[in-house]
């Protein structure tokens, strides 16, 4: 099988790949497959978003393969935060839930591809080849939503969320976990007044009046909501 040639970022000739999935067997299988597709890539793995973000600060990857549903985040929030931390990396999303709403939302949030879990190996190879060629990969059955009010609402929310800075995205995630300003300040080692300033900016960008409305808005693009489980 011919190797996929991925245009690399930076001066190195070695593709740096980060796999983010909390299922070890799937992560191992994906690492094995990707290792056969690309020419000797440097593969790192993470089982949570926080672990992935820590790895990104140490070494920026060229390609990220991201599972939407992680222990510490779900939906497009993890994708948005990764985009902020590694803006030049290509991000391919994998998910066990494949429908137009999920695919459309991750593409709106900046992913370059969406691959359903369980796709045949040949389809996975095709997906990476398309991404390597600088194009967007979507499943063959994907249809761009037209006149779907719910899809339009999700698109609008994703646009607002992507306008947040990486720090604001982190704070919004902590707010969604139910943490108070004092706890957030402690977790992030910043002043409580700084948290309040960020919260004000978050609410302004999201077009909401209080933190409860901000949480409700963010949860509309959670994994459960996107997949129709919520």
PDB file of C-alpha atoms in Angstrom:
ATOM      1  CA  UNK A   1       0.000   0.000   0.000  1.00  0.00           C
ATOM      2  CA  UNK A   2       1.332   3.424  -0.928  1.00  0.00           C
ATOM      3  CA  UNK A   3       2.234   5.752   1.898  1.00  0.00           C
ATOM      4  CA  UNK A   4       0.261   8.924   2.491  1.00  0.00           C
ATOM      5  CA  UNK A   5       2.464  11.992   2.156  1.00  0.00           C
ATOM      6  CA  UNK A   6       1.440  14.682   4.624  1.00  0.00           C
ATOM      7  CA  UNK A   7       2.706  18.237   4.034  1.00  0.00           C
ATOM      8  CA  UNK A   8       4.684  18.954   7.170  1.00  0.00           C
ATOM      9  CA  UNK A   9       4.818  22.075   9.282  1.00  0.00           C
ATOM     10  CA  UNK A  10       8.153  23.515  10.347  1.00  0.00           C
ATOM     11  CA  UNK A  11      11.647  22.304   9.513  1.00  0.00           C
ATOM     12  CA  UNK A  12      11.422  18.671  10.588  1.00  0.00           C
ATOM     13  CA  UNK A  13      10.756  15.874   8.110  1.00  0.00           C
ATOM     14  CA  UNK A  14       9.176  13.720  10.802  1.00  0.00           C
ATOM     15  CA  UNK A  15       5.381  13.857  11.080  1.00  0.00           C
ATOM     16  CA  UNK A  16       4.351  14.568  14.670  1.00  0.00           C
ATOM     17  CA  UNK A  17       1.016  12.945  15.426  1.00  0.00           C
ATOM     18  CA  UNK A  18      -1.104  13.185  18.578  1.00  0.00           C
ATOM     19  CA  UNK A  19      -3.863  10.589  19.130  1.00  0.00           C
ATOM     20  CA  UNK A  20      -6.471  11.553  21.743  1.00  0.00           C
ATOM     21  CA  UNK A  21      -8.815   8.775  22.844  1.00  0.00           C
ATOM     22  CA  UNK A  22      -9.633   7.237  26.217  1.00  0.00           C
ATOM     23  CA  UNK A  23     -10.073   3.687  24.880  1.00  0.00           C
ATOM     24  CA  UNK A  24      -6.596   2.049  24.926  1.00  0.00           C
ATOM     25  CA  UNK A  25      -7.459  -0.663  22.418  1.00  0.00           C
ATOM     26  CA  UNK A  26      -8.802   1.831  19.878  1.00  0.00           C
ATOM     27  CA  UNK A  27      -5.846   4.150  20.442  1.00  0.00           C
ATOM     28  CA  UNK A  28      -3.379   1.260  19.947  1.00  0.00           C
ATOM     29  CA  UNK A  29      -5.180   0.113  16.795  1.00  0.00           C
ATOM     30  CA  UNK A  30      -5.242   3.649  15.395  1.00  0.00           C
ATOM     31  CA  UNK A  31      -1.542   4.133  16.211  1.00  0.00           C
ATOM     32  CA  UNK A  32      -0.706   0.887  14.419  1.00  0.00           C
ATOM     33  CA  UNK A  33      -2.753   1.844  11.359  1.00  0.00           C
ATOM     34  CA  UNK A  34      -1.377   5.385  11.185  1.00  0.00           C
ATOM     35  CA  UNK A  35       2.139   4.006  11.638  1.00  0.00           C
ATOM     36  CA  UNK A  36       1.616   1.901   8.521  1.00  0.00           C
ATOM     37  CA  UNK A  37       0.102   4.762   6.526  1.00  0.00           C
ATOM     38  CA  UNK A  38       2.693   7.465   7.181  1.00  0.00           C
ATOM     39  CA  UNK A  39       6.460   7.299   6.851  1.00  0.00           C
ATOM     40  CA  UNK A  40       7.792   6.670  10.379  1.00  0.00           C
ATOM     41  CA  UNK A  41       5.638   9.224  12.228  1.00  0.00           C
ATOM     42  CA  UNK A  42       6.364  10.244  15.805  1.00  0.00           C
ATOM     43  CA  UNK A  43       3.191   9.168  17.598  1.00  0.00           C
ATOM     44  CA  UNK A  44       2.092  10.369  21.017  1.00  0.00           C
ATOM     45  CA  UNK A  45      -1.167   9.513  22.758  1.00  0.00           C
ATOM     46  CA  UNK A  46      -3.415  11.138  25.375  1.00  0.00           C
ATOM     47  CA  UNK A  47      -6.544   9.834  27.089  1.00  0.00           C
ATOM     48  CA  UNK A  48      -7.929  13.193  28.253  1.00  0.00           C
ATOM     49  CA  UNK A  49      -8.084  16.710  26.861  1.00  0.00           C
ATOM     50  CA  UNK A  50      -5.993  18.124  29.705  1.00  0.00           C
ATOM     51  CA  UNK A  51      -3.274  15.551  29.036  1.00  0.00           C
ATOM     52  CA  UNK A  52      -3.403  16.430  25.346  1.00  0.00           C
ATOM     53  CA  UNK A  53      -3.142  20.170  26.024  1.00  0.00           C
ATOM     54  CA  UNK A  54      -0.119  19.538  28.266  1.00  0.00           C
ATOM     55  CA  UNK A  55       1.559  17.568  25.483  1.00  0.00           C
ATOM     56  CA  UNK A  56       0.782  20.318  22.976  1.00  0.00           C
ATOM     57  CA  UNK A  57       2.588  22.868  25.161  1.00  0.00           C
ATOM     58  CA  UNK A  58       5.681  20.653  25.094  1.00  0.00           C
ATOM     59  CA  UNK A  59       5.697  19.915  21.367  1.00  0.00           C
ATOM     60  CA  UNK A  60       3.283  21.154  18.703  1.00  0.00           C
ATOM     61  CA  UNK A  61       1.893  18.289  16.584  1.00  0.00           C
ATOM     62  CA  UNK A  62       1.378  18.410  12.828  1.00  0.00           C
ATOM     63  CA  UNK A  63      -1.715  16.211  12.962  1.00  0.00           C
ATOM     64  CA  UNK A  64      -4.206  15.538  15.777  1.00  0.00           C
ATOM     65  CA  UNK A  65      -6.723  12.690  15.776  1.00  0.00           C
ATOM     66  CA  UNK A  66      -9.397  13.558  18.343  1.00  0.00           C
ATOM     67  CA  UNK A  67     -12.244  11.550  19.850  1.00  0.00           C
ATOM     68  CA  UNK A  68     -15.134  13.888  20.688  1.00  0.00           C
ATOM     69  CA  UNK A  69     -16.196  12.072  23.844  1.00  0.00           C
ATOM     70  CA  UNK A  70     -13.459  12.262  26.494  1.00  0.00           C
ATOM     71  CA  UNK A  71     -13.609  11.902  30.304  1.00  0.00           C
ATOM     72  CA  UNK A  72     -12.981  15.625  30.895  1.00  0.00           C
ATOM     73  CA  UNK A  73     -14.797  17.189  27.918  1.00  0.00           C
ATOM     74  CA  UNK A  74     -17.257  16.351  25.175  1.00  0.00           C
ATOM     75  CA  UNK A  75     -18.695  17.927  22.061  1.00  0.00           C
ATOM     76  CA  UNK A  76     -16.822  20.605  20.143  1.00  0.00           C
ATOM     77  CA  UNK A  77     -15.372  22.356  23.197  1.00  0.00           C
ATOM     78  CA  UNK A  78     -12.330  20.081  23.225  1.00  0.00           C
ATOM     79  CA  UNK A  79     -11.782  20.709  19.529  1.00  0.00           C
ATOM     80  CA  UNK A  80     -12.057  24.470  19.994  1.00  0.00           C
ATOM     81  CA  UNK A  81      -9.519  24.438  22.837  1.00  0.00           C
ATOM     82  CA  UNK A  82      -7.100  22.304  20.817  1.00  0.00           C
ATOM     83  CA  UNK A  83      -7.457  24.678  17.868  1.00  0.00           C
ATOM     84  CA  UNK A  84      -6.507  27.528  20.169  1.00  0.00           C
ATOM     85  CA  UNK A  85      -3.495  25.661  21.575  1.00  0.00           C
ATOM     86  CA  UNK A  86      -2.263  24.318  18.235  1.00  0.00           C
ATOM     87  CA  UNK A  87      -3.678  26.588  15.492  1.00  0.00           C
ATOM     88  CA  UNK A  88      -1.417  25.190  12.745  1.00  0.00           C
ATOM     89  CA  UNK A  89      -2.178  21.523  13.402  1.00  0.00           C
ATOM     90  CA  UNK A  90      -4.593  19.606  11.213  1.00  0.00           C
ATOM     91  CA  UNK A  91      -7.309  18.062  13.397  1.00  0.00           C
ATOM     92  CA  UNK A  92      -9.264  14.999  12.319  1.00  0.00           C
ATOM     93  CA  UNK A  93     -12.219  14.095  14.538  1.00  0.00           C
ATOM     94  CA  UNK A  94     -13.341  10.503  15.105  1.00  0.00           C
ATOM     95  CA  UNK A  95     -16.647   9.587  16.715  1.00  0.00           C
ATOM     96  CA  UNK A  96     -18.917   6.612  17.231  1.00  0.00           C
ATOM     97  CA  UNK A  97     -21.870   8.897  16.488  1.00  0.00           C
ATOM     98  CA  UNK A  98     -22.028   9.890  12.840  1.00  0.00           C
ATOM     99  CA  UNK A  99     -24.751  12.184  11.580  1.00  0.00           C
ATOM    100  CA  UNK A 100     -24.974  15.459   9.705  1.00  0.00           C
ATOM    101  CA  UNK A 101     -25.273  17.563  12.856  1.00  0.00           C
ATOM    102  CA  UNK A 102     -22.097  16.161  14.426  1.00  0.00           C
ATOM    103  CA  UNK A 103     -20.104  16.387  11.199  1.00  0.00           C
ATOM    104  CA  UNK A 104     -21.289  19.913  10.449  1.00  0.00           C
ATOM    105  CA  UNK A 105     -20.488  21.118  13.984  1.00  0.00           C
ATOM    106  CA  UNK A 106     -16.909  19.794  14.019  1.00  0.00           C
ATOM    107  CA  UNK A 107     -16.204  21.252  10.579  1.00  0.00           C
ATOM    108  CA  UNK A 108     -17.605  24.612  11.729  1.00  0.00           C
ATOM    109  CA  UNK A 109     -15.225  24.414  14.707  1.00  0.00           C
ATOM    110  CA  UNK A 110     -12.186  23.993  12.473  1.00  0.00           C
ATOM    111  CA  UNK A 111     -11.634  20.254  11.977  1.00  0.00           C
ATOM    112  CA  UNK A 112     -10.278  19.202   8.583  1.00  0.00           C
ATOM    113  CA  UNK A 113     -12.044  15.865   8.658  1.00  0.00           C
ATOM    114  CA  UNK A 114     -14.629  13.722  10.394  1.00  0.00           C
ATOM    115  CA  UNK A 115     -14.198   9.927  10.400  1.00  0.00           C
ATOM    116  CA  UNK A 116     -16.834   7.623  11.929  1.00  0.00           C
ATOM    117  CA  UNK A 117     -15.370   5.030  14.284  1.00  0.00           C
ATOM    118  CA  UNK A 118     -15.616   1.634  12.713  1.00  0.00           C
ATOM    119  CA  UNK A 119     -14.762   2.894   9.226  1.00  0.00           C
ATOM    120  CA  UNK A 120     -12.931   0.312   7.082  1.00  0.00           C
ATOM    121  CA  UNK A 121      -9.152   0.665   6.980  1.00  0.00           C
ATOM    122  CA  UNK A 122      -9.226   1.609   3.289  1.00  0.00           C
ATOM    123  CA  UNK A 123     -11.599   4.478   4.106  1.00  0.00           C
ATOM    124  CA  UNK A 124      -9.275   5.641   6.886  1.00  0.00           C
ATOM    125  CA  UNK A 125      -6.395   5.699   4.413  1.00  0.00           C
ATOM    126  CA  UNK A 126      -8.534   7.692   1.971  1.00  0.00           C
ATOM    127  CA  UNK A 127      -9.460  10.148   4.716  1.00  0.00           C
ATOM    128  CA  UNK A 128      -5.824  10.843   5.592  1.00  0.00           C
ATOM    129  CA  UNK A 129      -4.886  11.159   1.925  1.00  0.00           C
ATOM    130  CA  UNK A 130      -7.593  13.779   1.400  1.00  0.00           C
ATOM    131  CA  UNK A 131      -6.454  15.684   4.505  1.00  0.00           C
ATOM    132  CA  UNK A 132      -2.820  15.422   3.363  1.00  0.00           C
ATOM    133  CA  UNK A 133      -3.831  16.970   0.037  1.00  0.00           C
ATOM    134  CA  UNK A 134      -5.147  20.000   1.918  1.00  0.00           C
ATOM    135  CA  UNK A 135      -8.816  19.152   1.472  1.00  0.00           C
ATOM    136  CA  UNK A 136     -11.662  18.439   3.891  1.00  0.00           C
ATOM    137  CA  UNK A 137     -12.738  14.835   4.461  1.00  0.00           C
ATOM    138  CA  UNK A 138     -16.350  13.949   5.256  1.00  0.00           C
ATOM    139  CA  UNK A 139     -18.194  10.611   5.163  1.00  0.00           C
ATOM    140  CA  UNK A 140     -19.800   9.764   1.840  1.00  0.00           C
ATOM    141  CA  UNK A 141     -23.287  10.060   3.334  1.00  0.00           C
ATOM    142  CA  UNK A 142     -22.690  13.572   4.695  1.00  0.00           C
ATOM    143  CA  UNK A 143     -25.144  16.152   3.401  1.00  0.00           C
ATOM    144  CA  UNK A 144     -24.606  19.849   4.091  1.00  0.00           C
ATOM    145  CA  UNK A 145     -27.608  20.962   6.180  1.00  0.00           C
ATOM    146  CA  UNK A 146     -29.917  23.280   4.264  1.00  0.00           C
ATOM    147  CA  UNK A 147     -32.645  25.279   5.986  1.00  0.00           C
ATOM    148  CA  UNK A 148     -32.296  23.248   9.197  1.00  0.00           C
ATOM    149  CA  UNK A 149     -33.064  25.649  12.056  1.00  0.00           C
ATOM    150  CA  UNK A 150     -31.365  23.400  14.615  1.00  0.00           C
ATOM    151  CA  UNK A 151     -28.239  23.096  12.457  1.00  0.00           C
ATOM    152  CA  UNK A 152     -28.175  26.870  11.990  1.00  0.00           C
ATOM    153  CA  UNK A 153     -28.436  27.363  15.738  1.00  0.00           C
ATOM    154  CA  UNK A 154     -25.525  24.992  16.352  1.00  0.00           C
ATOM    155  CA  UNK A 155     -23.488  26.782  13.689  1.00  0.00           C
ATOM    156  CA  UNK A 156     -24.130  30.122  15.394  1.00  0.00           C
ATOM    157  CA  UNK A 157     -23.159  28.750  18.811  1.00  0.00           C
ATOM    158  CA  UNK A 158     -19.964  27.172  17.476  1.00  0.00           C
ATOM    159  CA  UNK A 159     -18.998  30.482  15.858  1.00  0.00           C
ATOM    160  CA  UNK A 160     -19.412  32.228  19.213  1.00  0.00           C
ATOM    161  CA  UNK A 161     -17.410  29.561  21.060  1.00  0.00           C
ATOM    162  CA  UNK A 162     -14.565  29.730  18.548  1.00  0.00           C
ATOM    163  CA  UNK A 163     -14.298  33.475  19.201  1.00  0.00           C
ATOM    164  CA  UNK A 164     -13.159  32.753  22.779  1.00  0.00           C
ATOM    165  CA  UNK A 165      -9.469  32.845  23.604  1.00  0.00           C
ATOM    166  CA  UNK A 166      -7.857  29.592  24.872  1.00  0.00           C
ATOM    167  CA  UNK A 167      -7.934  30.922  28.449  1.00  0.00           C
ATOM    168  CA  UNK A 168     -11.582  31.916  28.134  1.00  0.00           C
ATOM    169  CA  UNK A 169     -12.416  28.441  26.784  1.00  0.00           C
ATOM    170  CA  UNK A 170     -10.736  26.853  29.801  1.00  0.00           C
ATOM    171  CA  UNK A 171     -12.661  29.100  32.174  1.00  0.00           C
ATOM    172  CA  UNK A 172     -15.965  28.376  30.435  1.00  0.00           C
ATOM    173  CA  UNK A 173     -15.272  24.649  30.748  1.00  0.00           C
ATOM    174  CA  UNK A 174     -14.619  25.052  34.485  1.00  0.00           C
ATOM    175  CA  UNK A 175     -17.823  27.064  34.837  1.00  0.00           C
ATOM    176  CA  UNK A 176     -19.669  24.213  33.124  1.00  0.00           C
ATOM    177  CA  UNK A 177     -18.210  21.908  35.784  1.00  0.00           C
ATOM    178  CA  UNK A 178     -19.907  24.063  38.405  1.00  0.00           C
ATOM    179  CA  UNK A 179     -16.793  25.719  39.802  1.00  0.00           C
ATOM    180  CA  UNK A 180     -16.985  29.138  41.449  1.00  0.00           C
ATOM    181  CA  UNK A 181     -14.726  32.065  40.575  1.00  0.00           C
ATOM    182  CA  UNK A 182     -12.556  31.476  43.648  1.00  0.00           C
ATOM    183  CA  UNK A 183     -12.031  27.810  42.689  1.00  0.00           C
ATOM    184  CA  UNK A 184     -11.242  28.724  39.088  1.00  0.00           C
ATOM    185  CA  UNK A 185      -8.720  31.319  40.236  1.00  0.00           C
ATOM    186  CA  UNK A 186      -7.031  28.703  42.426  1.00  0.00           C
ATOM    187  CA  UNK A 187      -6.997  26.053  39.665  1.00  0.00           C
ATOM    188  CA  UNK A 188      -5.495  28.438  37.109  1.00  0.00           C
ATOM    189  CA  UNK A 189      -3.221  30.333  39.537  1.00  0.00           C
ATOM    190  CA  UNK A 190      -4.700  33.692  38.586  1.00  0.00           C
ATOM    191  CA  UNK A 191      -6.432  36.455  40.529  1.00  0.00           C
ATOM    192  CA  UNK A 192     -10.166  36.206  41.130  1.00  0.00           C
ATOM    193  CA  UNK A 193     -10.562  39.645  39.544  1.00  0.00           C
ATOM    194  CA  UNK A 194      -8.951  38.218  36.396  1.00  0.00           C
ATOM    195  CA  UNK A 195     -11.499  35.405  36.366  1.00  0.00           C
ATOM    196  CA  UNK A 196     -14.307  37.958  36.660  1.00  0.00           C
ATOM    197  CA  UNK A 197     -12.861  39.973  33.770  1.00  0.00           C
ATOM    198  CA  UNK A 198     -12.667  36.853  31.612  1.00  0.00           C
ATOM    199  CA  UNK A 199     -16.219  35.902  32.584  1.00  0.00           C
ATOM    200  CA  UNK A 200     -17.486  39.328  31.525  1.00  0.00           C
ATOM    201  CA  UNK A 201     -15.727  38.940  28.166  1.00  0.00           C
ATOM    202  CA  UNK A 202     -17.102  35.401  27.757  1.00  0.00           C
ATOM    203  CA  UNK A 203     -20.675  36.527  28.363  1.00  0.00           C
ATOM    204  CA  UNK A 204     -20.254  39.422  25.933  1.00  0.00           C
ATOM    205  CA  UNK A 205     -18.907  37.157  23.174  1.00  0.00           C
ATOM    206  CA  UNK A 206     -21.617  34.543  23.747  1.00  0.00           C
ATOM    207  CA  UNK A 207     -24.360  37.159  23.915  1.00  0.00           C
ATOM    208  CA  UNK A 208     -25.648  36.029  27.321  1.00  0.00           C
ATOM    209  CA  UNK A 209     -26.413  37.869  30.562  1.00  0.00           C
ATOM    210  CA  UNK A 210     -25.093  35.483  33.220  1.00  0.00           C
ATOM    211  CA  UNK A 211     -22.997  32.372  33.814  1.00  0.00           C
ATOM    212  CA  UNK A 212     -26.052  30.090  33.872  1.00  0.00           C
ATOM    213  CA  UNK A 213     -26.987  31.161  30.349  1.00  0.00           C
ATOM    214  CA  UNK A 214     -23.365  30.656  29.280  1.00  0.00           C
ATOM    215  CA  UNK A 215     -23.417  27.082  30.617  1.00  0.00           C
ATOM    216  CA  UNK A 216     -26.725  26.305  28.895  1.00  0.00           C
ATOM    217  CA  UNK A 217     -25.389  27.660  25.606  1.00  0.00           C
ATOM    218  CA  UNK A 218     -22.184  25.624  25.836  1.00  0.00           C
ATOM    219  CA  UNK A 219     -24.105  22.454  26.653  1.00  0.00           C
ATOM    220  CA  UNK A 220     -26.097  22.822  23.422  1.00  0.00           C
ATOM    221  CA  UNK A 221     -22.989  21.682  21.553  1.00  0.00           C
ATOM    222  CA  UNK A 222     -22.072  18.925  24.000  1.00  0.00           C
ATOM    223  CA  UNK A 223     -21.565  15.386  22.719  1.00  0.00           C
ATOM    224  CA  UNK A 224     -24.946  14.220  24.045  1.00  0.00           C
ATOM    225  CA  UNK A 225     -26.756  17.145  22.460  1.00  0.00           C
ATOM    226  CA  UNK A 226     -25.000  16.749  19.117  1.00  0.00           C
ATOM    227  CA  UNK A 227     -25.681  13.020  19.014  1.00  0.00           C
ATOM    228  CA  UNK A 228     -29.339  13.396  19.972  1.00  0.00           C
ATOM    229  CA  UNK A 229     -28.809  11.712  23.347  1.00  0.00           C
ATOM    230  CA  UNK A 230     -29.702  14.798  25.344  1.00  0.00           C
TER     231      UNK A 230
END
